[in-house]
XYZ file of N, CA and C in Angstrom:
687
model
N -37.224 -2.380 29.700
C -36.163 -3.121 28.996
C -35.094 -2.134 28.524
N -33.838 -2.476 28.727
C -32.751 -1.587 28.326
C -32.594 -1.592 26.815
N -32.132 -0.488 26.291
C -31.909 -0.353 24.850
C -30.602 -1.036 24.478
N -30.675 -2.107 23.659
C -29.470 -2.873 23.306
C -28.501 -2.057 22.473
N -28.977 -0.948 21.878
C -28.123 -0.112 21.045
C -27.565 1.086 21.807
N -27.734 1.085 23.121
C -27.233 2.198 23.927
C -25.712 2.294 23.806
N -25.216 3.502 23.686
C -23.773 3.707 23.543
C -23.034 3.225 24.781
N -21.921 2.542 24.574
C -21.090 2.055 25.672
C -20.012 3.092 25.944
N -19.893 3.573 27.178
C -18.890 4.610 27.459
C -17.474 4.080 27.287
N -16.565 4.961 26.908
C -15.161 4.585 26.765
C -14.538 4.323 28.122
N -13.688 3.306 28.194
C -12.938 3.025 29.417
C -11.767 4.000 29.486
N -11.512 4.608 30.647
C -10.452 5.633 30.725
C -9.057 5.109 30.416
N -8.842 3.788 30.576
C -7.506 3.233 30.352
C -7.386 2.497 29.017
N -8.408 2.597 28.183
C -8.382 1.840 26.926
C -8.788 2.738 25.772
N -7.918 2.811 24.768
C -8.219 3.578 23.564
C -8.289 2.619 22.380
N -9.468 2.439 21.773
C -9.575 1.503 20.653
C -8.776 1.975 19.449
N -8.254 1.020 18.695
C -7.529 1.328 17.468
C -8.505 1.365 16.299
N -8.207 2.208 15.332
C -9.086 2.344 14.166
C -8.344 1.875 12.927
N -8.951 0.933 12.216
C -8.357 0.443 10.974
C -8.953 1.184 9.780
N -8.076 1.600 8.865
C -8.508 2.226 7.622
C -8.373 1.271 6.433
N -7.636 0.186 6.605
C -7.361 -0.728 5.500
C -8.627 -1.463 5.060
N -8.578 -2.017 3.857
C -9.736 -2.735 3.340
C -10.022 -3.993 4.144
N -8.977 -4.710 4.543
C -9.151 -5.968 5.268
C -8.326 -6.016 6.552
N -8.064 -4.865 7.148
C -7.346 -4.839 8.418
C -5.847 -4.998 8.308
N -5.286 -4.737 7.121
C -3.839 -4.891 6.947
C -3.050 -4.025 7.922
N -3.522 -2.807 8.181
C -2.784 -1.920 9.095
C -2.727 -2.479 10.508
N -3.808 -3.146 10.944
C -3.825 -3.716 12.290
C -3.003 -5.001 12.375
N -2.823 -5.691 11.261
C -1.936 -6.855 11.236
C -0.477 -6.420 11.179
N -0.213 -5.346 10.454
C 1.154 -4.836 10.348
C 1.622 -4.205 11.654
N 0.723 -3.544 12.365
C 1.108 -2.801 13.570
C 1.853 -3.667 14.593
N 1.342 -4.849 14.988
C 2.101 -5.651 15.955
C 3.423 -6.182 15.407
N 3.503 -6.377 14.082
C 4.772 -6.798 13.490
C 5.812 -5.695 13.633
N 5.401 -4.461 13.375
C 6.300 -3.316 13.565
C 6.628 -3.112 15.037
N 5.631 -3.293 15.887
C 5.832 -3.131 17.329
C 6.911 -4.082 17.839
N 6.872 -5.331 17.363
C 7.848 -6.327 17.805
C 9.231 -6.083 17.217
N 9.295 -5.327 16.127
C 10.547 -5.147 15.394
C 11.159 -3.761 15.584
N 10.507 -2.910 16.412
C 10.926 -1.511 16.528
C 11.132 -1.122 17.985
N 12.358 -0.877 18.422
C 12.587 -0.406 19.793
C 11.873 0.926 20.040
N 11.282 1.067 21.230
C 10.591 2.307 21.616
C 9.560 2.705 20.563
N 8.739 1.739 20.173
C 7.785 1.949 19.082
C 6.849 3.128 19.337
N 6.399 3.305 20.576
C 5.421 4.357 20.874
C 5.951 5.754 20.563
N 7.261 5.915 20.565
C 7.861 7.220 20.263
C 8.523 7.259 18.885
N 8.319 6.195 18.124
C 8.978 6.075 16.820
C 8.120 6.724 15.739
N 8.729 7.494 14.878
C 8.033 8.102 13.743
C 8.681 7.605 12.458
N 8.031 6.617 11.859
C 8.623 5.920 10.733
C 8.277 6.515 9.384
N 8.660 5.761 8.336
C 8.500 6.229 6.953
C 7.958 5.084 6.105
N 6.954 5.394 5.297
C 6.316 4.393 4.438
C 6.304 4.858 2.982
N 6.101 3.882 2.081
C 5.862 4.145 0.663
C 4.533 3.479 0.316
N 3.591 4.231 -0.237
C 2.278 3.688 -0.597
C 2.090 3.841 -2.105
N 2.130 2.723 -2.818
C 2.052 2.727 -4.285
C 0.679 2.205 -4.707
N -0.050 3.031 -5.453
C -1.454 2.748 -5.709
C -2.257 3.134 -4.485
N -1.968 4.332 -3.968
C -2.461 4.746 -2.648
C -3.975 4.928 -2.605
N -4.603 5.241 -3.729
C -6.055 5.305 -3.900
C -6.719 6.483 -3.196
N -6.615 6.562 -1.874
C -7.367 7.567 -1.106
C -6.666 7.756 0.238
N -6.644 8.989 0.781
C -5.945 9.200 2.058
C -6.569 8.467 3.241
N -7.848 8.089 3.150
C -8.518 7.390 4.248
C -9.066 6.026 3.813
N -9.853 6.001 2.754
C -10.548 4.779 2.337
C -9.558 3.718 1.858
N -9.651 2.523 2.438
C -8.795 1.389 2.074
C -7.313 1.713 2.233
N -6.968 2.621 3.126
C -5.573 3.056 3.249
C -4.803 2.184 4.238
N -3.660 1.668 3.804
C -2.771 0.920 4.698
C -1.825 1.827 5.470
N -1.870 3.140 5.195
C -0.902 4.060 5.814
C -1.523 5.108 6.728
N -2.837 5.349 6.651
C -3.438 6.441 7.417
C -3.295 6.242 8.922
N -3.444 5.013 9.396
C -3.268 4.749 10.833
C -1.897 5.226 11.296
N -0.875 4.969 10.498
C 0.488 5.335 10.882
C 0.709 6.843 10.743
N 0.082 7.454 9.751
C 0.152 8.915 9.617
C -0.406 9.575 10.878
N -1.490 9.042 11.410
C -2.080 9.592 12.635
C -1.157 9.430 13.841
N -0.219 8.483 13.757
C 0.744 8.278 14.842
C 1.994 9.139 14.665
N 1.995 10.010 13.661
C 3.135 10.897 13.446
C 4.085 10.464 12.354
N 3.794 9.328 11.687
C 4.639 8.869 10.597
C 4.432 9.757 9.364
N 5.296 9.572 8.377
C 5.158 10.266 7.102
C 5.664 9.336 6.006
N 5.472 9.754 4.748
C 5.926 8.880 3.680
C 5.694 9.464 2.307
N 5.716 8.577 1.314
C 5.491 8.942 -0.082
C 4.248 8.202 -0.566
N 3.266 8.945 -1.055
C 2.066 8.360 -1.646
C 2.133 8.523 -3.160
N 1.977 7.416 -3.878
C 2.047 7.421 -5.339
C 0.696 6.962 -5.875
N 0.025 7.837 -6.602
C -1.321 7.537 -7.101
C -1.514 8.212 -8.458
N -1.812 7.438 -9.508
C -1.916 8.025 -10.846
C -3.211 8.789 -11.119
N -4.251 8.614 -10.287
C -5.528 9.290 -10.520
C -5.449 10.740 -10.058
N -5.594 11.717 -10.957
C -5.411 13.126 -10.579
C -6.319 13.583 -9.440
N -7.607 13.228 -9.474
C -8.529 13.677 -8.427
C -8.133 13.117 -7.069
N -7.619 11.892 -7.054
C -7.229 11.271 -5.790
C -6.013 11.959 -5.189
N -5.043 12.297 -6.017
C -3.832 12.917 -5.471
C -4.142 14.286 -4.899
N -5.184 14.951 -5.395
C -5.596 16.223 -4.804
C -6.051 16.040 -3.360
N -6.703 14.932 -3.062
C -7.123 14.647 -1.689
C -5.912 14.401 -0.793
N -4.903 13.713 -1.320
C -3.681 13.503 -0.538
C -2.999 14.832 -0.236
N -2.966 15.715 -1.209
C -2.367 17.032 -0.983
C -3.104 17.778 0.122
N -4.414 17.590 0.201
C -5.227 18.273 1.205
C -5.082 17.663 2.595
N -5.084 16.318 2.671
C -5.166 15.652 3.969
C -3.854 15.030 4.441
N -2.835 14.986 3.589
C -1.553 14.391 3.984
C -0.444 15.421 3.764
N -0.482 16.482 4.527
C 0.454 17.593 4.315
C 1.899 17.215 4.627
N 2.123 16.258 5.531
C 3.501 15.846 5.851
C 4.087 14.934 4.783
N 3.229 14.335 3.976
C 3.673 13.348 3.003
C 4.127 13.997 1.695
N 4.894 13.225 0.930
C 5.236 13.574 -0.448
C 4.218 12.860 -1.332
N 3.432 13.610 -2.104
C 2.317 13.050 -2.862
C 2.578 13.194 -4.357
N 2.650 12.070 -5.057
C 3.079 12.052 -6.457
C 1.979 11.534 -7.370
N 1.634 12.316 -8.375
C 0.636 11.919 -9.365
C 1.348 11.300 -10.571
N 1.852 10.084 -10.371
C 2.565 9.343 -11.412
C 2.183 7.872 -11.297
N 2.610 7.083 -12.278
C 2.497 5.643 -12.201
C 3.876 5.014 -12.083
N 3.915 3.778 -11.593
C 5.171 3.035 -11.476
C 5.105 1.838 -12.417
N 6.172 1.640 -13.188
C 6.200 0.526 -14.125
C 7.613 0.080 -14.427
N 7.723 -0.807 -15.395
C 9.012 -1.399 -15.709
C 9.978 -0.484 -16.422
N 9.468 0.587 -17.052
C 10.342 1.512 -17.764
C 9.691 2.882 -17.854
N 10.518 3.891 -18.104
C 10.047 5.271 -18.222
C 9.183 5.411 -19.471
N 8.066 6.146 -19.356
C 7.195 6.350 -20.499
C 5.859 6.931 -20.089
N 4.843 6.659 -20.882
C 3.474 7.076 -20.586
C 2.542 5.889 -20.792
N 1.468 5.852 -20.005
C 0.451 4.817 -20.162
C -0.930 5.429 -19.986
N -1.917 4.746 -20.557
C -3.303 5.164 -20.385
C -3.846 4.590 -19.086
N -4.350 5.463 -18.217
C -5.007 5.044 -16.984
C -6.507 4.969 -17.239
N -7.086 3.788 -17.006
C -8.531 3.617 -17.139
C -9.178 3.884 -15.785
N -10.140 4.817 -15.773
C -10.835 5.167 -14.542
C -12.241 4.574 -14.572
N -12.602 3.929 -13.453
C -13.860 3.198 -13.370
C -14.812 3.873 -12.387
N -16.091 3.485 -12.478
C -17.081 4.045 -11.563
C -16.737 3.696 -10.120
N -16.116 2.557 -9.879
C -15.537 2.231 -8.572
C -14.059 2.583 -8.658
N -13.677 3.702 -8.043
C -12.338 4.262 -8.256
C -11.213 3.370 -7.756
N -11.509 2.448 -6.829
C -10.448 1.555 -6.355
C -10.007 0.580 -7.444
N -10.778 0.486 -8.533
C -10.431 -0.394 -9.647
C -9.611 0.305 -10.726
N -9.370 1.598 -10.587
C -8.590 2.324 -11.598
C -7.280 1.599 -11.878
N -6.936 1.480 -13.158
C -5.805 0.623 -13.514
C -5.260 0.999 -14.883
N -4.011 0.592 -15.123
C -3.426 0.723 -16.453
C -3.830 -0.444 -17.349
N -4.592 -1.388 -16.804
C -5.153 -2.476 -17.596
C -6.665 -2.304 -17.644
N -7.257 -2.555 -18.792
C -8.701 -2.414 -18.927
C -9.372 -3.697 -18.462
N -10.264 -3.571 -17.469
C -10.952 -4.734 -16.923
C -12.046 -5.208 -17.877
N -12.300 -6.498 -17.852
C -13.422 -7.065 -18.586
C -14.593 -7.206 -17.631
N -15.696 -6.486 -17.850
C -16.833 -6.569 -16.925
C -17.382 -7.983 -16.850
N -17.733 -8.410 -15.635
C -18.362 -9.710 -15.436
C -19.858 -9.487 -15.253
N -20.649 -10.005 -16.191
C -22.086 -9.822 -16.104
C -22.450 -8.360 -16.271
N -23.314 -7.878 -15.389
C -23.780 -6.491 -15.458
C -23.163 -5.689 -14.317
N -21.842 -5.766 -14.188
C -21.140 -5.132 -13.073
C -20.852 -3.671 -13.406
N -21.656 -2.775 -12.821
C -21.505 -1.342 -13.113
C -20.195 -0.787 -12.586
N -19.602 -1.452 -11.577
C -18.340 -0.966 -11.003
C -17.217 -0.998 -12.028
N -17.337 -1.863 -13.042
C -16.292 -2.005 -14.057
C -16.547 -1.142 -15.287
N -17.433 -0.174 -15.174
C -17.712 0.721 -16.296
C -16.647 1.809 -16.365
N -16.001 1.944 -17.518
C -14.993 2.988 -17.704
C -15.694 4.339 -17.782
N -15.261 5.273 -16.926
C -15.871 6.607 -16.902
C -14.899 7.682 -17.385
N -13.662 7.294 -17.677
C -12.698 8.268 -18.168
C -11.326 7.643 -18.328
N -10.444 8.347 -19.020
C -9.056 7.910 -19.174
C -8.131 9.109 -19.003
N -6.887 8.825 -18.639
C -5.855 9.856 -18.526
C -4.539 9.276 -19.009
N -3.722 10.102 -19.617
C -2.362 9.706 -19.956
C -1.462 10.075 -18.780
N -0.761 9.095 -18.241
C -0.006 9.269 -17.000
C 1.475 8.986 -17.239
N 2.317 9.811 -16.656
C 3.766 9.593 -16.715
C 4.138 8.380 -15.862
N 4.984 7.510 -16.425
C 5.419 6.297 -15.743
C 6.914 6.385 -15.446
N 7.278 6.014 -14.228
C 8.676 5.944 -13.805
C 8.916 4.579 -13.172
N 10.153 4.125 -13.189
C 10.472 2.927 -12.418
C 10.476 3.283 -10.937
N 10.358 2.271 -10.096
C 10.382 2.519 -8.657
C 11.747 3.044 -8.228
N 12.809 2.493 -8.805
C 14.153 2.959 -8.456
C 14.335 4.432 -8.816
N 13.849 4.846 -9.986
C 13.944 6.255 -10.382
C 13.186 7.153 -9.406
N 12.009 6.715 -9.006
C 11.165 7.518 -8.115
C 11.809 7.681 -6.748
N 12.328 6.590 -6.199
C 12.950 6.671 -4.874
C 14.257 7.455 -4.928
N 14.980 7.327 -6.019
C 16.215 8.100 -6.179
C 15.917 9.597 -6.132
N 14.802 10.005 -6.699
C 14.467 11.430 -6.774
C 13.759 11.953 -5.523
N 12.899 11.127 -4.907
C 12.010 11.669 -3.877
C 12.249 11.153 -2.458
N 12.931 10.034 -2.288
C 13.174 9.541 -0.934
C 14.159 10.470 -0.239
N 13.783 11.046 0.904
C 14.711 11.943 1.606
C 16.018 11.231 1.945
N 17.104 11.965 1.918
C 18.431 11.392 2.176
C 18.477 10.725 3.542
N 19.153 9.584 3.599
C 19.388 8.853 4.852
C 18.092 8.438 5.537
N 17.042 8.182 4.747
C 15.757 7.756 5.300
C 15.555 6.268 5.056
N 15.350 5.514 6.129
C 15.040 4.092 6.011
C 13.549 3.930 5.721
N 13.215 2.949 4.901
C 11.813 2.672 4.581
C 11.328 1.574 5.523
N 10.359 1.903 6.367
C 9.843 0.914 7.312
C 8.906 -0.077 6.640
N 8.011 0.415 5.791
C 7.199 -0.524 5.017
C 6.758 0.102 3.701
N 6.495 -0.791 2.748
C 6.014 -0.395 1.428
C 4.718 -1.141 1.153
N 3.679 -0.410 0.774
C 2.384 -0.993 0.437
C 2.163 -0.868 -1.064
N 1.825 -1.993 -1.716
C 1.704 -2.025 -3.175
C 0.338 -2.581 -3.564
N -0.427 -1.791 -4.303
C -1.731 -2.224 -4.815
C -1.889 -1.641 -6.215
N -1.471 -2.407 -7.210
C -1.442 -1.885 -8.579
C -2.148 -2.812 -9.567
N -3.172 -3.496 -9.095
C -4.106 -4.218 -9.969
C -3.427 -5.132 -10.981
N -2.644 -6.092 -10.477
C -2.071 -7.106 -11.346
C -0.743 -6.768 -11.978
N -0.234 -5.553 -11.750
C 1.050 -5.153 -12.329
C 2.172 -5.194 -11.289
N 1.941 -5.965 -10.217
C 2.867 -5.966 -9.084
C 4.264 -6.439 -9.475
N 4.353 -7.476 -10.297
C 5.662 -8.052 -10.600
C 6.527 -7.077 -11.394
N 5.940 -6.390 -12.364
C 6.704 -5.388 -13.122
C 7.188 -4.284 -12.203
N 6.343 -3.889 -11.263
C 6.735 -2.850 -10.302
C 7.883 -3.333 -9.419
N 7.760 -4.552 -8.888
C 8.810 -5.089 -8.023
C 10.136 -5.185 -8.774
N 10.067 -5.588 -10.028
C 11.287 -5.704 -10.835
C 11.935 -4.358 -11.116
N 11.164 -3.267 -10.989
C 11.701 -1.940 -11.315
C 12.432 -1.290 -10.141
N 12.469 -1.967 -8.992
C 13.175 -1.416 -7.828
C 14.631 -1.877 -7.806
N 15.472 -1.111 -7.150
C 16.844 -1.520 -6.850
C 16.831 -2.075 -5.430
N 16.714 -3.399 -5.314
C 16.531 -4.012 -3.997
C 17.804 -4.018 -3.165
N 18.934 -3.783 -3.773
C 20.164 -3.637 -2.994
C 20.218 -2.275 -2.308
N 19.563 -1.288 -2.892
C 19.625 0.081 -2.372
C 18.399 0.457 -1.548
N 17.218 0.010 -1.979
C 15.965 0.403 -1.313
C 15.272 -0.849 -0.787
N 15.419 -1.093 0.526
C 14.904 -2.319 1.127
C 13.991 -1.980 2.312
N 12.682 -1.975 2.096
C 11.765 -1.788 3.224
C 11.878 -2.951 4.206
N 11.626 -2.664 5.477
C 11.587 -3.756 6.457
C 10.423 -4.701 6.178
N 9.282 -4.119 5.781
C 8.086 -4.904 5.472
C 7.549 -4.476 4.108
N 6.992 -5.441 3.384
C 6.374 -5.174 2.083
C 4.983 -5.795 2.080
N 3.972 -4.986 1.757
C 2.603 -5.460 1.619
C 2.240 -5.420 0.140
N 1.782 -6.553 -0.398
C 1.444 -6.623 -1.819
C 0.080 -7.282 -1.979
N -0.813 -6.619 -2.719
C -2.094 -7.249 -3.019
C -1.848 -8.435 -3.945
N -2.375 -9.598 -3.554
C -2.249 -10.813 -4.367
C -3.499 -11.647 -4.097
N -4.574 -11.330 -4.815
C -5.889 -11.876 -4.476
C -5.988 -13.377 -4.722
N -5.107 -13.934 -5.546
C -5.197 -15.357 -5.877
C -4.342 -16.241 -4.976
N -3.619 -15.650 -4.038
C -2.695 -16.438 -3.219
C -3.416 -17.091 -2.051
N -2.879 -18.228 -1.595
C -3.330 -18.829 -0.339
C -2.150 -19.528 0.307
N -2.235 -19.722 1.628
C -1.088 -20.231 2.376
C -0.670 -21.629 1.930
N -1.605 -22.422 1.446
C -1.258 -23.792 1.071
C -0.523 -23.868 -0.263
N -0.573 -22.767 -1.057
C 0.070 -22.776 -2.372
C 0.848 -21.482 -2.612
N 1.601 -21.048 -1.610
C 2.337 -19.793 -1.758
C 3.353 -19.845 -2.889
N 3.933 -21.016 -3.130
C 4.937 -21.134 -4.189
C 4.358 -20.843 -5.571
N 3.032 -20.889 -5.690
C 2.396 -20.590 -6.971
C 2.317 -19.094 -7.237
N 2.581 -18.292 -6.223
C 2.509 -16.836 -6.359
C 3.831 -16.289 -6.880
N 3.789 -15.592 -8.013
C 5.000 -14.975 -8.559
C 5.546 -13.914 -7.612
N 4.648 -13.189 -6.956
C 5.072 -12.170 -5.990
C 5.825 -12.822 -4.838
N 5.289 -13.926 -4.319
C 5.957 -14.632 -3.220
C 7.344 -15.107 -3.646
N 7.438 -15.716 -4.817
C 8.726 -16.247 -5.265
C 9.736 -15.119 -5.477
N 9.277 -14.001 -6.032
C 10.178 -12.869 -6.261
C 10.738 -12.355 -4.944
N 9.876 -12.106 -3.971
C 10.349 -11.532 -2.709
C 11.142 -12.547 -1.891
N 10.798 -13.819 -1.989
C 11.605 -14.843 -1.323
C 13.021 -14.864 -1.900
N 13.134 -14.686 -3.207
C 14.450 -14.637 -3.852
C 15.244 -13.396 -3.443
N 14.542 -12.375 -2.927
C 15.205 -11.141 -2.489
C 15.280 -11.055 -0.962
N 15.258 -12.227 -0.329
C 15.515 -12.354 1.111
C 14.395 -11.775 1.983
N 13.146 -11.997 1.541
C 11.983 -11.679 2.368
C 11.244 -12.972 2.694
N 10.592 -12.987 3.853
C 9.790 -14.133 4.256
C 8.372 -13.686 4.559
N 7.425 -14.613 4.403
C 6.036 -14.279 4.660
C 5.836 -14.052 6.163
N 5.133 -12.973 6.501
C 4.895 -12.638 7.909
C 3.419 -12.569 8.244
N 2.564 -12.510 7.230
C 1.131 -12.441 7.474
C 0.366 -12.397 6.168
N -0.940 -12.597 6.273
C -1.789 -12.588 5.085
C -3.201 -12.177 5.471
N -3.821 -11.351 4.643
C -5.247 -11.082 4.754
C -5.926 -11.696 3.527
N -7.194 -11.401 3.349
C -7.924 -11.979 2.222
C -7.270 -11.636 0.894
N -6.749 -10.405 0.770
C -6.214 -9.933 -0.507
C -4.723 -9.633 -0.503
N -4.101 -9.598 0.651
C -2.753 -9.028 0.755
C -1.777 -9.977 1.434
N -0.580 -10.073 0.858
C 0.531 -10.777 1.496
C 1.430 -9.755 2.182
N 1.878 -10.076 3.392
C 2.783 -9.206 4.145
C 4.110 -9.935 4.314
N 5.180 -9.300 3.861
C 6.517 -9.885 3.916
C 7.399 -9.091 4.867
N 8.323 -9.807 5.501
C 9.314 -9.177 6.374
C 10.709 -9.504 5.851
N 11.580 -8.517 5.859
C 12.961 -8.752 5.465
C 13.611 -9.714 6.453
N 14.274 -10.735 5.935
C 14.943 -11.698 6.805
C 16.132 -11.056 7.499
N 16.385 -11.493 8.719
C 17.559 -11.013 9.444
C 18.814 -11.586 8.799
N 19.918 -10.837 8.815
C 21.168 -11.361 8.261
C 21.568 -12.656 8.952
N 22.095 -13.597 8.185
C 22.500 -14.895 8.754
C 23.675 -14.716 9.697
């Protein structure tokens, strides 16, 4: 009897794609960019990753980095930004937070680092993942201030990924949308569903700024900038 777990050899004409995102957001975004980008295979784009978390784990940008892209990673957790400095040498890696105004905030660090947030979570039951294991005081800048200082001159933003644990609307409001307009915006919105998109504050905000829904995963809404009328 043949071993059902025997390795299957690679086909010489087929190279599988690898997703790093939590729910396949990078693989959903890729065909959207492919359809919207002339000569995509030779294109080296630029991304902004806010709440970047980790250079590989749950990353919406690592797939594109491997294709030669570069960008700005913004992550308030000091230990995490050290990993970006090590593994994302082409990127600009910032150990700051993004918020509605300049200042400082307390970052709560949890045993599950993807939950790190400027808001303190209320544990449900005996959930060890929500145990606070440390805090840090983090410098906060608006998104417009950050892009004004760090976005390279004459650089278009192909996509922006936002995962900031419920503070998305304050972050979106802190951008200058007339000046900094990504082609695509990915925002974590765990309570949204296609049948009630109008109930999402994130959806309404981006719709008011001339973006339309282009895709959705379990946790993330993907928006595309509308073409000029």
